Coordinates of C-alpha atoms in Angstrom, one line a residue:
Chain V
M1 CA 0.0 0.0 -0.1
G2 CA 1.3 3.4 -1.1
M3 CA 1.8 6.5 1.3
N4 CA -1.5 7.9 2.7
T5 CA -3.1 11.0 1.2
I6 CA -5.1 13.5 3.3
V7 CA -7.7 15.4 1.4
Y8 CA -8.4 18.8 2.9
F9 CA -11.6 20.5 1.8
G10 CA -12.8 23.9 3.1
N11 CA -12.4 27.4 3.8
S12 CA -9.5 30.0 4.4
H13 CA -8.5 28.4 7.6
L14 CA -6.8 25.7 5.5
L15 CA -4.4 28.2 4.2
A16 CA -2.2 27.9 7.4
L17 CA -1.8 24.3 6.3
R18 CA -1.5 24.9 2.7
R19 CA 1.2 27.5 3.1
R20 CA 3.2 25.1 5.4
C21 CA 2.9 22.5 2.7
L22 CA 4.4 24.9 0.2
E23 CA 7.4 25.4 2.6
V24 CA 8.0 21.8 3.0
D25 CA 7.2 18.5 1.3
P26 CA 4.5 17.1 3.3
A27 CA 5.4 13.4 2.3
S28 CA 8.9 13.8 4.0
A29 CA 7.9 16.1 6.7
Y30 CA 4.7 14.2 7.9
G31 CA 4.8 11.0 6.2
V32 CA 1.6 11.6 4.4
Q33 CA 0.5 13.4 1.1
A34 CA -1.7 16.4 1.3
K35 CA -4.4 17.6 -1.3
F36 CA -6.1 20.8 -0.7
F37 CA -9.6 21.9 -2.2
L38 CA -10.3 25.3 -1.2
A39 CA -13.7 26.7 -1.5
L40 CA -12.5 30.2 -1.9
Q41 CA -12.6 32.9 -4.5
G42 CA -9.8 32.0 -7.0
F43 CA -9.9 28.3 -6.3
Y44 CA -13.5 27.1 -6.2
E45 CA -16.6 29.3 -6.1
R46 CA -19.4 28.2 -4.0
P47 CA -19.8 24.6 -5.0
W48 CA -23.3 24.5 -5.9
R49 CA -25.8 26.4 -8.0
I50 CA -29.6 26.2 -8.0
E51 CA -31.4 24.7 -11.0
D52 CA -35.1 24.1 -11.1
N53 CA -35.4 24.7 -7.4
R54 CA -32.8 22.1 -6.5
F55 CA -29.1 22.2 -5.6
V56 CA -26.7 21.1 -8.3
W57 CA -23.0 20.6 -7.2
D58 CA -20.3 22.2 -9.2
E59 CA -19.3 19.7 -11.9
A60 CA -15.5 20.5 -11.9
L61 CA -15.4 20.4 -8.1
T62 CA -17.2 17.1 -8.1
R63 CA -15.1 15.6 -10.6
D64 CA -11.7 16.7 -9.0
M65 CA -12.8 15.7 -5.5
S66 CA -14.2 12.4 -6.5
A67 CA -11.0 11.5 -8.3
A68 CA -8.9 12.6 -5.3
I69 CA -10.7 10.8 -2.6
T70 CA -11.1 7.5 -4.4
G71 CA -8.8 4.8 -3.6
D72 CA -7.3 3.1 -0.5
E73 CA -4.6 5.5 0.0
V74 CA -7.1 8.2 1.2
P75 CA -8.1 7.0 4.6
F76 CA -10.3 10.0 5.5
I77 CA -11.2 13.6 4.6
V78 CA -10.4 16.6 6.6
T79 CA -12.7 19.5 6.3
S80 CA -12.7 23.2 7.7
L81 CA -16.2 24.5 7.0
F82 CA -17.8 25.9 10.1
N83 CA -14.8 28.1 11.4
N84 CA -15.6 31.5 10.1
M85 CA -19.1 31.8 11.7
W86 CA -18.0 32.7 15.2
S87 CA -15.5 35.4 13.9
I88 CA -18.0 37.2 11.7
R89 CA -20.2 37.4 14.7
A90 CA -17.7 38.5 17.1
T91 CA -15.6 40.8 15.2
F92 CA -17.2 44.2 15.9
D93 CA -19.4 45.2 18.8
N94 CA -23.0 45.9 18.6
A95 CA -25.0 49.0 18.8
V96 CA -26.5 47.5 21.9
P97 CA -23.4 45.7 23.5
Y98 CA -24.3 42.3 24.7
D99 CA -22.5 39.6 26.5
F100 CA -23.5 36.0 27.6
F101 CA -22.8 33.4 30.2
L102 CA -21.1 30.2 29.3
E103 CA -21.6 27.2 31.4
D104 CA -18.0 27.6 32.7
C105 CA -17.5 31.3 32.2
E106 CA -19.7 33.9 33.9
A107 CA -17.0 36.7 33.8
P108 CA -18.1 40.0 32.3
A109 CA -16.4 40.7 29.0
D110 CA -15.6 44.2 30.2
D111 CA -17.1 47.2 32.3
L112 CA -19.7 48.3 29.8
P113 CA -23.3 47.7 30.8
R114 CA -23.9 44.9 28.5
E115 CA -27.2 43.3 27.9
I116 CA -27.1 39.5 28.9
I117 CA -28.5 37.3 26.2
P118 CA -29.5 33.9 27.7
L119 CA -27.2 31.1 26.7
S120 CA -29.9 29.0 25.4
L121 CA -30.9 31.7 23.0
M122 CA -27.2 32.2 22.0
R123 CA -27.0 28.5 21.4
S124 CA -29.9 28.6 19.1
L125 CA -28.5 31.5 17.3
A126 CA -25.1 29.6 16.8
R127 CA -27.0 26.7 15.6
L128 CA -28.9 28.7 13.2
E129 CA -25.9 30.4 11.7
L130 CA -24.0 27.0 11.6
D131 CA -26.9 25.4 9.9
S132 CA -26.4 27.3 6.8
I133 CA -23.1 25.3 6.2
R134 CA -24.7 21.8 6.3
M135 CA -24.9 21.9 2.6
W136 CA -21.0 21.7 2.4
F137 CA -21.0 18.6 4.6
E138 CA -23.6 17.1 2.4
F139 CA -21.6 17.7 -0.6
V140 CA -18.5 16.0 0.8
R141 CA -20.9 13.1 2.2
S142 CA -22.3 12.7 -1.3
L143 CA -18.9 11.8 -2.5
T144 CA -17.7 9.2 -0.1
D145 CA -18.6 7.1 2.9
K146 CA -15.1 7.6 4.5
P147 CA -14.5 9.2 7.8
I148 CA -14.7 13.0 7.8
Y149 CA -12.9 15.2 10.3
E150 CA -13.8 18.8 10.7
L151 CA -11.1 21.0 11.9
I152 CA -12.1 23.4 14.5
G153 CA -10.5 26.7 13.6
P154 CA -8.0 28.4 15.8
P155 CA -9.2 30.4 18.8
P156 CA -8.8 34.1 18.9
V157 CA -5.5 35.6 20.0
D158 CA -5.7 37.5 23.3
L159 CA -6.2 41.2 22.0
G160 CA -5.6 40.0 18.5
A161 CA -8.7 41.4 17.0
N162 CA -8.2 44.5 18.9
R163 CA -4.7 45.0 17.4
Y164 CA -5.7 44.1 13.7
G165 CA -9.5 44.8 13.4
P166 CA -9.3 48.3 12.5
T167 CA -6.9 47.7 9.6
R168 CA -8.3 44.5 8.3
H169 CA -10.9 44.6 5.5
F170 CA -13.9 42.6 6.9
G171 CA -16.3 43.2 4.0
D172 CA -19.0 45.7 2.9
G173 CA -20.2 47.8 5.9
A174 CA -18.1 46.1 8.6
S175 CA -15.4 48.7 8.7
E176 CA -18.0 51.2 9.2
Q177 CA -19.4 49.0 12.1
I178 CA -15.9 48.8 13.6
E179 CA -15.5 52.5 13.4
K180 CA -19.0 53.0 15.0
F181 CA -18.9 50.4 17.7
G182 CA -15.5 49.0 18.1
I183 CA -14.1 45.6 18.3
M184 CA -15.5 43.1 20.8
P185 CA -13.5 42.5 23.9
P186 CA -11.1 39.7 23.8
L187 CA -13.0 37.6 26.5
L188 CA -16.3 38.0 24.5
R189 CA -14.6 36.9 21.3
K190 CA -13.2 33.8 23.1
K191 CA -16.7 33.1 24.5
H192 CA -18.0 33.3 21.0
W193 CA -15.4 30.8 19.9
L194 CA -16.0 28.5 22.6
L195 CA -19.7 28.6 21.9
F196 CA -19.5 28.0 18.3
M197 CA -16.9 25.5 18.9
R198 CA -19.2 23.5 21.2
E199 CA -22.2 23.8 18.8
T200 CA -20.1 22.8 15.9
T201 CA -19.0 19.7 17.7
K202 CA -22.6 18.8 18.5
L203 CA -23.7 19.5 15.0
C204 CA -20.8 17.3 13.4
G205 CA -21.9 14.6 15.8
E206 CA -25.4 14.7 14.3
L207 CA -23.9 14.5 10.9
G208 CA -21.6 11.7 11.8
V209 CA -18.5 14.0 11.6
A210 CA -15.6 13.8 14.0
T211 CA -14.0 17.0 15.1
L212 CA -10.4 17.9 15.7
T213 CA -9.8 20.8 18.1
P214 CA -6.6 22.8 17.6
P215 CA -3.6 21.0 19.1
A216 CA -2.8 21.8 22.6
N217 CA 0.6 23.2 21.7
T218 CA -1.0 26.0 19.8
M219 CA -2.7 27.6 22.7
D220 CA -1.7 29.4 25.9
S221 CA -2.9 28.4 29.3
E222 CA -6.0 30.6 29.0
G223 CA -7.0 28.8 25.9
N224 CA -5.9 31.7 23.4
L225 CA -4.0 31.1 20.2
L226 CA -0.3 31.6 20.9
V227 CA 0.9 34.9 19.5
S228 CA 3.5 33.0 17.6
M229 CA 0.7 31.2 15.7
E230 CA -1.2 34.2 14.5
S231 CA -1.3 35.2 10.9
G232 CA -1.8 39.0 11.6
D233 CA -5.3 39.4 10.4
S234 CA -7.1 38.6 13.6
L235 CA -8.8 35.5 12.3
H236 CA -6.5 33.0 10.7
A237 CA -3.4 31.2 12.0
N238 CA 0.0 31.0 10.2
P239 CA 2.1 28.2 8.7
L240 CA 3.5 27.3 12.2
Y241 CA 0.0 26.6 13.4
G242 CA -0.5 24.7 10.1
H243 CA 2.6 22.6 11.0
R244 CA 1.0 21.5 14.4
V245 CA -2.2 20.6 12.8
L246 CA -0.6 18.7 10.0
E247 CA 1.3 16.7 12.6
S248 CA -1.8 16.0 14.5
V249 CA -3.5 14.9 11.3
A250 CA -0.7 12.7 10.4
N251 CA -0.7 10.9 13.6
I252 CA -4.4 10.0 13.1
A253 CA -3.4 8.8 9.6
H254 CA -0.6 6.6 11.1
T255 CA -3.0 5.2 13.5
F256 CA -5.4 4.3 10.6
Q257 CA -2.6 2.7 8.8
Q258 CA -1.4 0.7 11.8
S259 CA -4.8 -0.6 12.5
R260 CA -5.3 -1.6 8.8
S261 CA -1.8 -3.4 8.7
G262 CA -2.4 -5.0 12.1
Chain B
M1 CA -100.1 48.1 21.6
S2 CA -99.1 50.3 24.6
E3 CA -95.7 51.9 25.0
N4 CA -93.2 49.9 26.6
P5 CA -89.4 49.8 26.9
Y6 CA -88.9 47.5 23.9
R7 CA -91.0 49.3 21.6
N8 CA -88.9 51.2 19.1
A9 CA -85.8 50.0 20.7
P10 CA -82.9 49.6 18.3
D11 CA -82.4 46.5 16.3
Y12 CA -79.4 45.3 18.2
R13 CA -81.5 44.6 21.3
F14 CA -83.4 42.0 19.5
W15 CA -82.1 38.6 18.8
R16 CA -84.7 38.1 16.0
K17 CA -83.3 41.3 14.2
S18 CA -79.5 41.4 15.1
V19 CA -78.5 37.6 15.4
A20 CA -80.9 35.2 13.7
P21 CA -81.2 36.7 10.3
L22 CA -77.7 37.8 9.7
P23 CA -74.9 36.0 8.0
L24 CA -72.2 35.0 10.5
H25 CA -69.8 37.7 9.7
D26 CA -72.2 40.6 10.0
V27 CA -73.0 39.7 13.7
D28 CA -71.6 42.7 15.6
P29 CA -72.2 42.7 19.3
V30 CA -70.4 45.9 19.9
V31 CA -72.9 48.8 20.3
A32 CA -70.9 51.7 21.4
N33 CA -67.5 52.3 22.8
A34 CA -66.4 55.2 24.9
F35 CA -62.9 55.7 23.4
G36 CA -61.0 55.1 20.2
I37 CA -57.4 54.1 19.8
Q38 CA -55.1 56.2 17.7
N39 CA -52.4 54.5 15.7
S40 CA -49.8 56.3 17.9
D41 CA -51.3 55.0 21.1
K42 CA -49.2 52.4 22.7
V43 CA -51.4 49.3 23.0
A44 CA -50.1 46.6 25.5
T45 CA -51.7 43.2 25.9
A46 CA -51.6 40.5 28.5
G47 CA -53.7 37.6 29.5
S48 CA -54.4 34.0 28.4
C49 CA -53.4 32.4 25.1
F50 CA -56.1 34.4 23.2
A51 CA -54.3 37.6 23.9
Q52 CA -51.6 36.6 21.6
H53 CA -54.1 36.7 18.7
M54 CA -55.0 40.2 19.8
A55 CA -51.4 41.2 19.9
R56 CA -50.6 39.7 16.4
H57 CA -53.5 41.4 14.9
L58 CA -53.0 44.7 16.5
S59 CA -49.5 44.9 14.8
M60 CA -50.8 43.6 11.5
N61 CA -53.7 46.2 11.5
G62 CA -51.3 49.2 12.0
F63 CA -51.7 49.8 15.7
S64 CA -48.6 50.5 17.9
Y65 CA -48.3 47.3 19.6
F66 CA -46.3 48.1 22.6
V67 CA -43.4 45.8 23.4
T68 CA -41.0 46.9 26.2
E69 CA -39.1 43.7 26.2
P70 CA -38.0 42.9 22.6
A71 CA -35.0 40.5 22.0
H72 CA -31.5 41.8 21.5
P73 CA -31.3 43.3 17.9
T74 CA -28.8 40.7 17.0
I75 CA -31.4 38.0 17.2
P76 CA -33.3 37.4 14.0
P77 CA -37.2 37.9 14.4
N78 CA -38.2 34.2 13.9
L79 CA -35.7 33.0 16.5
A80 CA -36.8 35.8 18.9
A81 CA -40.3 34.6 18.6
E82 CA -39.4 31.1 19.5
F83 CA -38.1 32.5 22.7
N84 CA -41.2 34.4 23.3
Y85 CA -39.8 37.9 22.6
G86 CA -42.3 40.2 20.9
I87 CA -45.3 37.7 21.7
F88 CA -46.1 39.4 24.8
S89 CA -45.7 43.1 25.5
A90 CA -43.1 42.1 28.2
R91 CA -41.9 38.6 28.4
Y92 CA -44.3 37.4 31.1
G93 CA -45.9 34.6 29.2
N94 CA -49.5 33.7 29.6
I95 CA -51.4 35.4 32.4
Y96 CA -54.4 33.3 33.0
T97 CA -55.8 34.7 36.2
A98 CA -56.6 38.2 37.7
R99 CA -54.6 37.1 40.7
Q100 CA -51.6 36.4 38.5
L101 CA -51.8 39.8 36.9
L102 CA -52.0 41.5 40.4
Q103 CA -49.0 39.4 41.7
L104 CA -46.9 40.3 38.6
L105 CA -47.6 44.0 39.2
R106 CA -46.6 43.6 42.9
R107 CA -43.6 41.8 42.1
A108 CA -42.5 44.4 39.5
Y109 CA -42.8 47.0 42.0
G110 CA -41.1 45.1 44.8
Q111 CA -44.2 44.8 46.9
F112 CA -44.1 41.0 46.8
V113 CA -41.2 38.6 46.7
P114 CA -42.4 34.9 46.3
I115 CA -40.7 32.3 48.4
D116 CA -40.5 30.1 45.4
D117 CA -37.6 31.7 43.7
C118 CA -36.3 29.4 41.0
W119 CA -36.7 25.8 39.8
V120 CA -33.4 23.9 39.1
D121 CA -33.6 20.8 37.0
A122 CA -31.2 17.9 37.1
S123 CA -29.0 19.5 34.5
G124 CA -28.6 22.6 36.4
S125 CA -31.0 24.8 34.1
C126 CA -33.1 27.2 36.0
F127 CA -36.8 27.9 35.4
D128 CA -38.9 30.8 36.5
P129 CA -41.9 29.4 38.5
F130 CA -43.9 32.3 37.3
R131 CA -43.2 32.0 33.6
P132 CA -41.9 28.5 33.4
Q133 CA -42.0 28.0 29.5
I134 CA -40.7 31.5 28.6
Q135 CA -37.0 30.4 28.1
K136 CA -36.8 27.3 25.9
G137 CA -34.4 24.9 27.7
G138 CA -34.3 27.2 30.7
F139 CA -31.8 29.6 32.0
A140 CA -28.1 28.5 32.1
N141 CA -27.6 29.2 35.9
R142 CA -28.9 31.3 38.8
A143 CA -26.9 34.4 37.8
E144 CA -28.4 34.5 34.3
F145 CA -31.9 33.7 35.6
G146 CA -31.5 36.6 38.1
I147 CA -30.5 39.1 35.7
D148 CA -33.2 38.3 33.2
R149 CA -35.9 38.4 35.9
E150 CA -34.7 41.7 37.0
K151 CA -34.7 43.0 33.5
H152 CA -38.1 41.6 32.8
L153 CA -39.6 43.1 35.9
G154 CA -38.1 46.5 34.9
K155 CA -39.9 46.1 31.5
V156 CA -43.1 45.4 33.2
R157 CA -42.8 48.7 35.2
Q158 CA -42.1 50.4 31.8
M159 CA -45.2 48.9 30.2
V160 CA -47.2 50.0 33.1
E161 CA -46.1 53.5 33.2
Q162 CA -46.0 54.1 29.4
M163 CA -48.9 52.2 27.8
D164 CA -52.0 54.2 26.7
V165 CA -54.2 51.1 26.2
F166 CA -54.0 48.0 28.2
V167 CA -56.0 45.0 26.7
F168 CA -56.3 42.2 29.2
T169 CA -57.9 38.8 28.3
L170 CA -59.1 36.7 31.4
G171 CA -58.7 33.1 30.8
L172 CA -59.1 30.9 33.9
T173 CA -60.4 30.9 37.4
E174 CA -58.5 27.6 38.3
A175 CA -54.9 28.1 39.6
W176 CA -52.3 26.4 41.8
I177 CA -50.9 28.4 44.8
D178 CA -47.9 28.1 47.1
D179 CA -49.6 27.5 50.4
R180 CA -46.6 29.3 52.2
D181 CA -47.2 32.8 50.8
G182 CA -50.2 32.6 48.5
A183 CA -48.1 33.0 45.3
V184 CA -50.0 31.9 42.3
Y185 CA -48.5 29.8 39.4
P186 CA -49.4 30.3 35.9
I187 CA -49.6 26.4 35.6
C188 CA -49.4 23.5 38.0
P189 CA -45.8 22.9 39.1
G190 CA -44.6 19.6 37.7
T191 CA -46.2 20.0 34.5
A192 CA -44.1 22.3 32.1
A193 CA -41.3 22.5 34.8
G194 CA -40.6 22.3 38.4
T195 CA -41.8 19.5 40.9
F196 CA -45.3 19.1 42.3
D197 CA -45.4 19.1 46.1
P198 CA -48.8 18.1 47.4
G199 CA -47.7 19.6 50.8
R200 CA -47.6 23.1 49.7
H201 CA -49.0 23.4 46.1
K202 CA -52.7 23.8 46.7
F203 CA -55.5 24.0 44.1
R204 CA -57.7 27.1 44.2
N205 CA -60.7 27.9 41.9
F206 CA -61.4 31.5 42.5
R207 CA -64.9 32.7 43.0
V208 CA -66.5 35.6 41.4
H209 CA -65.8 38.0 44.2
D210 CA -62.2 36.9 44.2
V211 CA -61.7 37.8 40.5
I212 CA -63.5 41.1 40.8
E213 CA -61.4 42.1 43.8
D214 CA -58.1 41.0 42.0
M215 CA -58.9 42.7 38.8
S216 CA -60.2 45.9 40.5
T217 CA -57.0 46.1 42.5
A218 CA -54.9 45.3 39.5
L219 CA -56.4 48.1 37.5
K220 CA -56.2 50.6 40.3
F221 CA -52.6 49.7 40.8
I222 CA -52.0 50.4 37.2
R223 CA -53.9 53.7 37.0
D224 CA -52.3 54.9 40.1
R225 CA -49.1 54.9 38.2
N226 CA -50.6 55.8 34.8
P227 CA -53.6 57.9 35.2
A228 CA -54.5 58.3 31.6
V229 CA -54.4 54.7 30.7
K230 CA -57.4 53.1 29.2
F231 CA -58.5 49.5 29.7
I232 CA -60.2 47.0 27.5
L233 CA -61.2 43.6 29.1
T234 CA -61.9 40.4 27.3
V235 CA -62.7 36.8 28.2
S236 CA -60.9 34.1 26.3
P237 CA -63.2 31.9 24.3
V238 CA -60.6 29.2 24.5
P239 CA -62.0 26.4 26.7
L240 CA -60.0 24.8 29.6
V241 CA -57.6 22.2 28.6
A242 CA -58.2 20.3 31.9
T243 CA -59.9 20.9 35.2
A244 CA -58.5 20.1 38.7
E245 CA -62.1 19.9 40.1
D246 CA -63.5 16.3 40.2
R247 CA -66.1 17.0 37.6
H248 CA -66.6 17.1 33.9
V249 CA -64.3 19.7 32.1
V250 CA -67.3 21.1 30.3
V251 CA -68.9 21.9 33.6
S252 CA -65.8 23.6 34.9
N253 CA -65.4 25.5 31.7
T254 CA -68.8 26.9 31.9
Y255 CA -68.2 28.0 35.6
S256 CA -64.8 29.5 34.7
K257 CA -66.1 31.6 31.7
S258 CA -69.3 32.6 33.4
C259 CA -67.4 33.9 36.5
L260 CA -64.8 35.8 34.4
R261 CA -67.5 37.3 32.4
V262 CA -69.6 38.5 35.4
A263 CA -66.4 39.8 36.9
C264 CA -65.7 41.8 33.7
E265 CA -69.2 43.3 34.0
E266 CA -68.7 44.4 37.6
V267 CA -65.2 45.9 37.0
V268 CA -66.2 47.8 33.8
A269 CA -69.1 49.3 35.8
A270 CA -66.9 50.4 38.4
F271 CA -64.0 51.8 36.4
P272 CA -64.2 54.8 34.0
D273 CA -62.4 54.3 30.7
C274 CA -62.6 50.6 31.1
E275 CA -64.6 48.7 28.5
Y276 CA -65.5 45.1 27.8
F277 CA -64.9 43.7 24.5
P278 CA -67.0 40.6 23.6
S279 CA -64.3 38.3 22.1
Y280 CA -65.9 35.4 23.8
E281 CA -69.3 36.2 22.6
I282 CA -68.2 36.5 18.9
I283 CA -66.4 33.2 18.9
T284 CA -68.7 31.1 21.1
G285 CA -72.1 32.4 20.3
N286 CA -74.5 29.9 18.9
F287 CA -74.7 31.9 15.6
T288 CA -71.3 30.5 14.7
R289 CA -72.4 26.9 14.9
G290 CA -69.1 26.1 16.2
M291 CA -67.3 27.2 13.0
Y292 CA -64.7 29.2 14.8
F293 CA -63.2 26.2 16.5
A294 CA -60.6 24.0 15.0
D295 CA -61.0 20.2 15.0
D296 CA -59.8 20.0 18.6
L297 CA -62.9 22.1 19.4
R298 CA -60.7 24.2 21.4
S299 CA -58.2 26.3 19.2
V300 CA -59.8 29.4 17.6
T301 CA -59.5 29.4 13.9
E302 CA -57.9 32.3 12.1
P303 CA -61.3 33.4 10.6
G304 CA -62.7 33.5 14.0
V305 CA -59.8 35.7 15.2
Q306 CA -60.4 37.9 12.2
H307 CA -64.0 38.3 12.9
V308 CA -63.1 39.5 16.4
M309 CA -60.4 41.8 15.2
N310 CA -62.5 43.2 12.3
I311 CA -65.1 44.3 14.9
F312 CA -62.4 45.4 17.2
M313 CA -60.9 47.7 14.4
R314 CA -64.3 48.8 13.3
H315 CA -65.0 50.1 16.6
Y316 CA -61.8 51.3 18.1
A317 CA -59.6 52.4 15.1
S318 CA -60.0 56.1 15.2
P319 CA -61.0 57.8 11.9
L320 CA -57.6 59.1 11.2
S321 CA -56.4 60.3 7.8
G322 CA -53.4 59.3 5.9
D323 CA -51.3 56.3 5.8
A324 CA -50.7 56.4 9.5
A325 CA -54.1 55.4 10.5
P326 CA -54.9 52.0 11.4
R327 CA -56.4 50.0 8.6
L328 CA -60.0 49.8 8.8
P329 CA -61.7 46.5 7.8
P330 CA -62.8 46.0 4.3
P331 CA -66.4 46.3 3.4
A332 CA -68.8 43.7 5.0
E333 CA -69.5 41.9 1.7
Q334 CA -65.7 41.7 0.7
Q335 CA -64.9 40.4 4.2
R336 CA -67.7 37.8 4.0
Q337 CA -66.5 36.5 0.8
E338 CA -62.8 36.4 2.0
Q339 CA -63.7 34.6 5.3
E340 CA -66.2 32.3 3.6
E341 CA -63.3 31.2 1.4
Q342 CA -61.1 30.6 4.3
H343 CA -63.8 28.6 6.1
L344 CA -64.3 26.5 3.1
S345 CA -60.6 25.8 2.5
S346 CA -59.6 24.9 5.9
K347 CA -60.1 24.9 9.7
A348 CA -56.7 26.4 10.0
Y349 CA -55.5 28.2 13.1
I350 CA -52.4 30.0 14.0
A351 CA -50.8 28.2 16.9
T352 CA -50.3 30.3 20.2
V353 CA -47.8 29.8 23.1
C354 CA -50.2 28.0 25.5
D355 CA -48.6 26.9 28.8
E356 CA -51.8 25.4 29.9
E357 CA -51.4 22.7 27.2
A358 CA -48.8 21.1 29.3
L359 CA -51.7 19.8 31.6
A360 CA -52.7 17.4 29.0
S361 CA -49.3 16.5 27.8
E362 CA -49.1 13.0 29.6

């Protein structure tokens, strides 16, 4: 049996891994090949269109993905699909500042008099926003019965958004929002990440998808992304983070291989 | 024939003239009303499940439905509604009894603090004993629960002090009470949430004098803080889900609705700028031949609600000019055709948040 190939499919959070793979040969560095399908502008557009009131998957992507994931050398697929949702929500503050309590964190985000939104409502909100990405999983699942692992995106860097938020382009209108309302305080950004990470894990469980949390050696003792891992845009991680994730995925692949050969 | 009080009396006083010969949708039991409602008037509603229909139609018809406790603006409207934001003027849930209304007012102003503070389930989620279904899944912990309750009671005060019109729908006479301090629950503990304790949870079926006293005290309480407020009382036409009396539910329902209807009559007679609006009669009158009830013979169908609200609009919508005026109902003939079509097509009804249904969820 040849060397394992890991197929990665997803959004911009995969760039940290891909950049690392451009720096080193993944086969020699990690003992596995890596193939990336980035659902991004310039790579693939949204991989579906609507025809006669039904979704039709993009033919080119379907063809390429199908060819890439067929064969015994691909033990599983790694996706990165849900990751941006928390960040979009938690980048700039709201006209009516809000906060929420997590099961394990009741600390206020800052000294502002923030409206407390009940956690069960925040959970439902997160699920509503995450649900919009279900289609992407259905697409991957339509191609293969192999295991799928969803990479949970990196947590925020403490103060990262506050440092980079005002200079980063967040899309139409967002810069104005940042100017008006400011960036969410770091603790509140982290709470959003934790909330979305937990809801993503539940949702993936329902879809038969396993989740891979960021490797422990990428975070500080408070659960923030290490400064050495940030990419400089408040949202994504850098190739060093990519290296740690590639290592962790490779370990899973080796375990797969051992179990097969054993 | 000699002169008598009935001779030359207007048609509406005669069943033969104002009920029997008329098509269903032309039956209008409102004869006169003492005040109108401007589109700018802040109209608050509370009461049993039927009050939610009133609230919905007030908004649809261009009235200023007064909501003091909306969801945070980041929450999409559909999700907010799932969590009971915007369904009630403040997020108090259904208020079935006059005693419950009075208790809410006293709690809002710090005059009563129930001993039964918070129900915690096995997972640690917290439920408000006095609005147990308001937060789907409960509150995460006591801190969150306490903050939300304080905010809620503040929003009740805001509603009391700023509303121009208060529409209250009386729903039930039966209630469960905490024997320790008399606190009244909207629904029997142990049904939607909490645990039933026969040692302290006692059944109470209010008598007519109780309802009159509670309702009068509640209205006086509000008017003391908002002298210009006008009141409209209605009785819910929705029958009881279940009775705690050891007798047939139909008998209990008749007692309950009769009692509430009599209490309204007494309260309206005693309070200026307080009117009775006959929702109950419009839906349950025998001229409807039961057509305004869905297949469960309990839920009120949308045509029934529309009949009620058309009459409400006809009488209370002030004749304002311009787009800002509440929309008056279409002409009777058009209305009739539209509603007839709806009748024929379905017995559809719009579901409401009805805590009471938990009584029959076994």
